CSV table of C-alpha atoms and ligand atoms in Angstrom, one decimal:
chain,number,residue,atom,x,y,z
A,101,MET,CA,-6.8,2.0,-17.8
A,102,ARG,CA,-5.7,1.6,-14.2
A,103,ARG,CA,-8.0,3.1,-11.5
A,104,LYS,CA,-6.1,5.4,-9.2
A,105,LEU,CA,-5.9,4.4,-5.6
A,106,ALA,CA,-5.3,6.6,-2.6
A,107,ALA,CA,-4.7,4.3,0.4
A,108,GLY,CA,-4.3,5.5,4.0
A,109,ASN,CA,-2.3,3.5,6.5
A,110,TRP,CA,-3.3,4.6,10.0
A,111,LYS,CA,-0.7,2.3,11.6
A,112,MET,CA,-1.3,2.1,15.4
A,113,ASN,CA,-3.2,5.4,15.4
A,114,GLY,CA,-6.9,6.3,15.5
A,115,SER,CA,-9.9,5.9,17.7
A,116,PRO,CA,-13.7,5.6,17.2
A,117,ALA,CA,-13.8,9.4,17.3
A,118,ALA,CA,-11.3,9.7,14.5
A,119,LEU,CA,-13.7,7.8,12.2
A,120,THR,CA,-15.7,11.0,11.7
A,121,ASP,CA,-13.0,12.1,9.3
A,122,LEU,CA,-14.1,9.4,6.9
A,123,ASP,CA,-17.2,11.4,6.1
A,124,ALA,CA,-15.2,14.2,4.5
A,125,LEU,CA,-13.0,11.6,2.7
A,126,ALA,CA,-16.1,10.1,1.2
A,127,ASP,CA,-17.0,13.4,-0.4
A,128,ALA,CA,-13.6,13.4,-2.1
A,129,ALA,CA,-13.8,9.8,-3.1
A,130,THR,CA,-15.7,10.6,-6.3
A,131,GLY,CA,-14.5,10.3,-9.8
A,132,ASP,CA,-11.8,7.9,-10.9
A,133,THR,CA,-10.0,7.6,-7.6
A,134,GLU,CA,-10.6,4.7,-5.3
A,135,VAL,CA,-10.1,5.7,-1.6
A,136,LEU,CA,-9.0,3.1,0.9
A,137,VAL,CA,-8.4,3.5,4.6
A,138,CYS,CA,-6.6,0.9,6.7
A,139,PRO,CA,-7.3,1.6,10.3
A,140,PRO,CA,-6.2,-0.6,13.2
A,141,ALA,CA,-8.1,-3.9,13.0
A,142,THR,CA,-10.2,-3.0,16.0
A,143,LEU,CA,-11.8,-0.2,14.0
A,144,ILE,CA,-12.4,-2.0,10.7
A,145,ALA,CA,-16.0,-3.0,11.4
A,146,GLN,CA,-17.0,0.5,12.7
A,147,ALA,CA,-15.2,2.2,9.7
A,148,ARG,CA,-17.1,-0.1,7.3
A,149,ALA,CA,-20.4,0.6,8.9
A,150,ARG,CA,-19.9,4.3,8.9
A,151,CYS,CA,-18.9,4.9,5.3
A,152,GLY,CA,-19.8,3.0,2.2
A,153,ALA,CA,-17.9,5.2,-0.3
A,154,ILE,CA,-14.5,4.2,1.1
A,155,ALA,CA,-12.9,0.9,1.0
A,156,ILE,CA,-11.5,-0.4,4.3
A,157,GLY,CA,-8.5,-2.6,4.7
A,158,GLY,CA,-6.3,-4.3,7.3
A,159,GLN,CA,-2.6,-3.7,8.0
A,160,ASP,CA,-1.5,-7.3,8.3
A,161,CYS,CA,-2.9,-10.8,8.4
A,162,HIS,CA,-1.6,-14.2,9.5
A,163,SER,CA,-0.6,-16.7,6.8
A,164,ALA,CA,-2.8,-19.5,8.4
A,165,THR,CA,-6.5,-19.6,8.3
A,166,SER,CA,-6.9,-20.4,12.0
A,167,GLY,CA,-5.1,-22.0,15.0
A,168,ALA,CA,-2.9,-21.3,17.9
A,169,HIS,CA,-1.6,-17.9,17.0
A,170,THR,CA,-2.3,-15.6,19.9
A,171,GLY,CA,-2.9,-12.0,19.0
A,172,ASP,CA,-3.0,-12.6,15.2
A,173,LEU,CA,-5.9,-12.3,12.8
A,174,SER,CA,-6.6,-14.4,9.7
A,175,ALA,CA,-7.4,-12.8,6.4
A,176,ALA,CA,-10.9,-14.2,6.6
A,177,MET,CA,-11.4,-12.4,9.9
A,178,LEU,CA,-10.4,-9.1,8.3
A,179,ARG,CA,-12.8,-9.8,5.4
A,180,ASP,CA,-15.6,-10.7,7.8
A,181,ALA,CA,-15.1,-7.4,9.6
A,182,GLY,CA,-15.5,-5.5,6.4
A,183,ALA,CA,-12.0,-5.3,4.9
A,184,THR,CA,-11.5,-5.7,1.2
A,185,HIS,CA,-7.7,-5.1,1.2
A,186,VAL,CA,-4.8,-5.8,3.4
A,187,ILE,CA,-1.3,-4.2,3.5
A,188,LEU,CA,1.4,-6.9,3.6
A,189,GLY,CA,5.2,-6.7,3.9
A,190,HIS,CA,5.2,-3.1,5.2
A,191,SER,CA,8.8,-2.2,6.2
A,192,GLU,CA,7.7,-1.6,9.8
A,193,ARG,CA,6.4,-5.2,9.9
A,194,ARG,CA,9.6,-6.4,8.2
A,195,ALA,CA,11.6,-4.5,10.8
A,196,ASP,CA,9.5,-4.9,14.0
A,197,HIS,CA,8.4,-8.5,13.4
A,198,GLY,CA,11.2,-9.9,11.3
A,199,GLU,CA,8.9,-10.6,8.4
A,200,THR,CA,10.8,-12.2,5.5
A,201,ASP,CA,9.8,-12.2,1.8
A,202,ALA,CA,8.7,-15.8,2.1
A,203,LEU,CA,6.4,-15.0,5.0
A,204,VAL,CA,5.0,-12.0,3.1
A,205,ALA,CA,4.4,-14.3,0.1
A,206,ALA,CA,2.5,-16.8,2.4
A,207,LYS,CA,0.4,-14.0,3.8
A,208,THR,CA,-0.4,-12.8,0.3
A,209,VAL,CA,-1.7,-16.3,-0.7
A,210,ALA,CA,-3.8,-16.3,2.5
A,211,ALA,CA,-5.2,-12.8,1.6
A,212,TRP,CA,-6.0,-14.0,-1.9
A,213,ASP,CA,-7.7,-17.1,-0.6
A,214,ALA,CA,-9.9,-15.0,1.6
A,215,GLY,CA,-10.8,-12.8,-1.3
A,216,LEU,CA,-8.8,-9.8,-0.2
A,217,THR,CA,-6.6,-7.6,-2.4
A,218,ALA,CA,-3.1,-7.6,-1.1
A,219,ILE,CA,-1.0,-4.4,-1.1
A,220,VAL,CA,2.5,-5.8,-1.2
A,221,CYS,CA,5.1,-3.4,-0.1
A,222,VAL,CA,8.7,-3.3,-1.2
A,223,GLY,CA,11.4,-0.7,-0.7
A,224,GLU,CA,15.1,-0.1,-0.1
A,225,THR,CA,16.9,1.3,3.0
A,226,LEU,CA,19.2,4.3,2.7
A,227,ASP,CA,22.2,2.0,3.0
A,228,ASP,CA,20.9,0.0,0.0
A,229,ARG,CA,20.4,3.2,-2.0
A,230,ASP,CA,23.8,4.6,-1.1
A,231,ALA,CA,25.4,1.3,-2.1
A,232,GLY,CA,23.7,1.5,-5.5
A,233,LYS,CA,21.6,-1.6,-4.7
A,234,THR,CA,18.1,-0.2,-4.9
A,235,LEU,CA,16.9,-2.1,-7.9
A,236,ASP,CA,18.6,-5.3,-6.9
A,237,VAL,CA,16.9,-5.1,-3.4
A,238,ILE,CA,13.5,-4.2,-4.8
A,239,GLY,CA,13.8,-6.8,-7.6
A,240,ALA,CA,14.5,-9.5,-5.0
A,241,GLN,CA,11.7,-8.4,-2.7
A,242,LEU,CA,9.2,-8.4,-5.5
A,243,ALA,CA,10.3,-11.8,-6.8
A,244,HIS,CA,10.1,-13.5,-3.4
A,245,SER,CA,7.2,-11.6,-1.7
A,246,LEU,CA,4.8,-11.9,-4.6
A,247,PRO,CA,3.6,-15.4,-5.2
A,248,ASP,CA,2.5,-16.8,-8.5
A,249,GLY,CA,-1.1,-15.9,-9.4
A,250,ALA,CA,-1.0,-12.1,-9.1
A,251,THR,CA,-3.7,-10.2,-11.0
A,252,ASP,CA,-4.9,-6.6,-11.1
A,253,ALA,CA,-7.9,-7.7,-8.9
A,254,ASN,CA,-5.9,-9.4,-6.2
A,255,THR,CA,-2.7,-7.3,-6.0
A,256,VAL,CA,-1.4,-3.8,-5.7
A,257,ILE,CA,2.3,-3.1,-5.3
A,258,ALA,CA,3.5,-0.3,-3.1
A,259,TYR,CA,7.0,1.1,-3.5
A,260,GLU,CA,8.0,2.5,-0.2
A,261,PRO,CA,11.6,3.6,0.3
A,262,VAL,CA,12.3,2.8,4.0
A,263,TRP,CA,14.2,6.1,4.4
A,264,ALA,CA,11.2,8.1,3.2
A,265,ILE,CA,8.6,6.7,5.6
A,266,GLY,CA,7.7,9.1,8.3
A,267,THR,CA,10.8,11.2,7.7
A,268,GLY,CA,9.7,14.0,5.4
A,269,LYS,CA,12.3,12.9,2.9
A,270,VAL,CA,11.0,12.1,-0.6
A,271,PRO,CA,12.9,10.6,-3.5
A,272,THR,CA,13.2,12.8,-6.6
A,273,SER,CA,10.6,12.3,-9.4
A,274,ALA,CA,13.4,10.7,-11.4
A,275,GLN,CA,14.2,8.2,-8.6
A,276,ILE,CA,10.5,7.3,-8.2
A,277,ALA,CA,10.1,6.9,-12.0
A,278,GLU,CA,13.2,4.7,-12.2
A,279,VAL,CA,11.8,2.3,-9.6
A,280,HIS,CA,8.2,2.3,-10.9
A,281,SER,CA,9.4,1.6,-14.4
A,282,PHE,CA,11.6,-1.2,-13.1
A,283,LEU,CA,8.7,-2.7,-11.1
A,284,ARG,CA,6.4,-2.6,-14.2
A,285,ALA,CA,9.1,-4.3,-16.3
A,286,ALA,CA,9.6,-7.0,-13.7
A,287,LEU,CA,5.9,-7.6,-13.6
A,288,VAL,CA,5.7,-7.8,-17.4
A,289,GLN,CA,8.5,-10.3,-17.5
A,290,ARG,CA,6.8,-12.4,-14.8
A,291,LEU,CA,3.1,-12.1,-15.7
A,292,GLY,CA,3.0,-11.0,-19.3
A,293,ASN,CA,2.1,-7.6,-20.6
A,294,GLU,CA,-1.7,-7.7,-20.2
A,295,THR,CA,-1.8,-8.6,-16.5
A,296,ALA,CA,1.3,-6.6,-15.6
A,297,SER,CA,0.0,-3.4,-17.3
A,298,ALA,CA,-3.2,-3.6,-15.2
A,299,ILE,CA,-1.6,-4.0,-11.8
A,300,ARG,CA,-1.5,-0.7,-9.8
A,301,LEU,CA,1.8,0.6,-8.5
A,302,LEU,CA,1.6,3.0,-5.5
A,303,TYR,CA,4.3,5.3,-4.2
A,304,GLY,CA,4.6,5.6,-0.4
A,305,GLY,CA,6.8,7.7,1.8
A,306,SER,CA,6.1,11.1,3.2
A,307,VAL,CA,3.4,11.9,0.7
A,308,LYS,CA,1.9,15.2,1.7
A,309,PRO,CA,-0.6,17.7,0.2
A,310,THR,CA,2.4,19.8,-0.8
A,311,ASN,CA,4.2,17.1,-2.8
A,312,ALA,CA,1.3,14.9,-4.0
A,313,ALA,CA,0.7,16.6,-7.4
A,314,GLU,CA,4.4,16.2,-8.4
A,315,ILE,CA,4.5,12.6,-7.3
A,316,PHE,CA,1.3,11.8,-9.1
A,317,GLY,CA,2.7,13.3,-12.3
A,318,VAL,CA,5.4,10.6,-12.4
A,319,THR,CA,4.8,7.9,-15.0
A,320,ASP,CA,3.6,4.6,-13.6
A,321,VAL,CA,2.6,6.1,-10.3
A,322,ASP,CA,-1.1,5.0,-9.9
A,323,GLY,CA,-1.6,6.4,-6.5
A,324,ALA,CA,-0.1,6.5,-3.0
A,325,LEU,CA,0.1,4.6,0.2
A,326,VAL,CA,0.0,7.4,2.8
A,327,GLY,CA,0.8,7.1,6.5
A,328,GLY,CA,0.9,10.3,8.6
A,329,ALA,CA,-1.0,12.4,6.2
A,330,SER,CA,-3.9,10.0,6.0
A,331,LEU,CA,-4.7,10.5,9.7
A,332,THR,CA,-6.8,13.6,9.2
A,333,ALA,CA,-9.2,14.5,6.4
A,334,ASP,CA,-7.6,18.0,6.3
A,335,ASP,CA,-4.4,16.3,5.0
A,336,PHE,CA,-5.7,13.3,3.1
A,337,THR,CA,-8.4,15.1,1.2
A,338,PRO,CA,-6.1,17.4,-0.8
A,339,ILE,CA,-4.0,14.3,-1.6
A,340,ILE,CA,-7.1,12.5,-3.0
A,341,THR,CA,-8.0,15.6,-4.9
A,342,ALA,CA,-4.5,15.8,-6.4
A,343,LEU,CA,-4.8,12.2,-7.5
A,344,ASN,CA,-8.2,12.9,-9.0
A,345,MET,CA,-6.6,15.7,-11.1
A,346,ALA,CA,-3.5,13.8,-12.1
B,586,PEP,C1,3.6,4.3,5.3
B,586,PEP,O1,3.7,4.0,6.5
B,586,PEP,O2,3.2,3.4,4.5
B,586,PEP,C2,3.9,5.6,5.0
B,586,PEP,C3,4.1,5.9,3.7
B,586,PEP,O3,4.1,6.6,6.0
B,586,PEP,P1,4.3,8.1,5.8
B,586,PEP,O4,3.3,8.6,4.7
B,586,PEP,O5,4.0,8.7,7.1
B,586,PEP,O6,5.7,8.4,5.4
């Protein structure tokens, strides 16, 4: 039985004042659903101190443990600040910072070594989808971004179609089901049934209170990675509640 996960990605948004919203989320974080918030790294320690009922994560880490990498953070630094998870390979990092699958894999190893759970993101562009390449692209990203050694404790996979992130566009339930079932099968082939069946698969891309229940009804959707709608408790709480009820 996989524990459901509602993960919020604040991206480059938020302030100390915004952390008050975590109190309301903590009330919703009861039952079978784990709630994770990934604020900007500068807020991780304050978020951790404020709210024990919610897991706190980072949005990226370096692949090295230390060294001459101005502006970067190691996985251990995130952990020491109070993070238990880190998002890796988000399409915005792949686009803004040229992150390759190989780099995402190296970061994933670094996260594991620091004791963090890596949320490894994969997803096709609209051009990929229109060209009928969705599963090929996602299969390649998974194969090369996920190093050997994945378990349900150290890894979560997030399917995030690039064209659905921040756009208000959402794939149909059938399209989400197709990709999630493909991801599960790819994990089974690589890791064996027992490990693969325990790894959580999140959907991400314009999840809102209005569409959450339908998305969470799709087979093999174990939760969501939520951007814009995770920024306020008013929006994120009903998504958590929908996941609790799914
Ligand atoms: C994301 O950035 O991971 C995301 C899914 O964003 P949004 O929910 O705003 O589409």
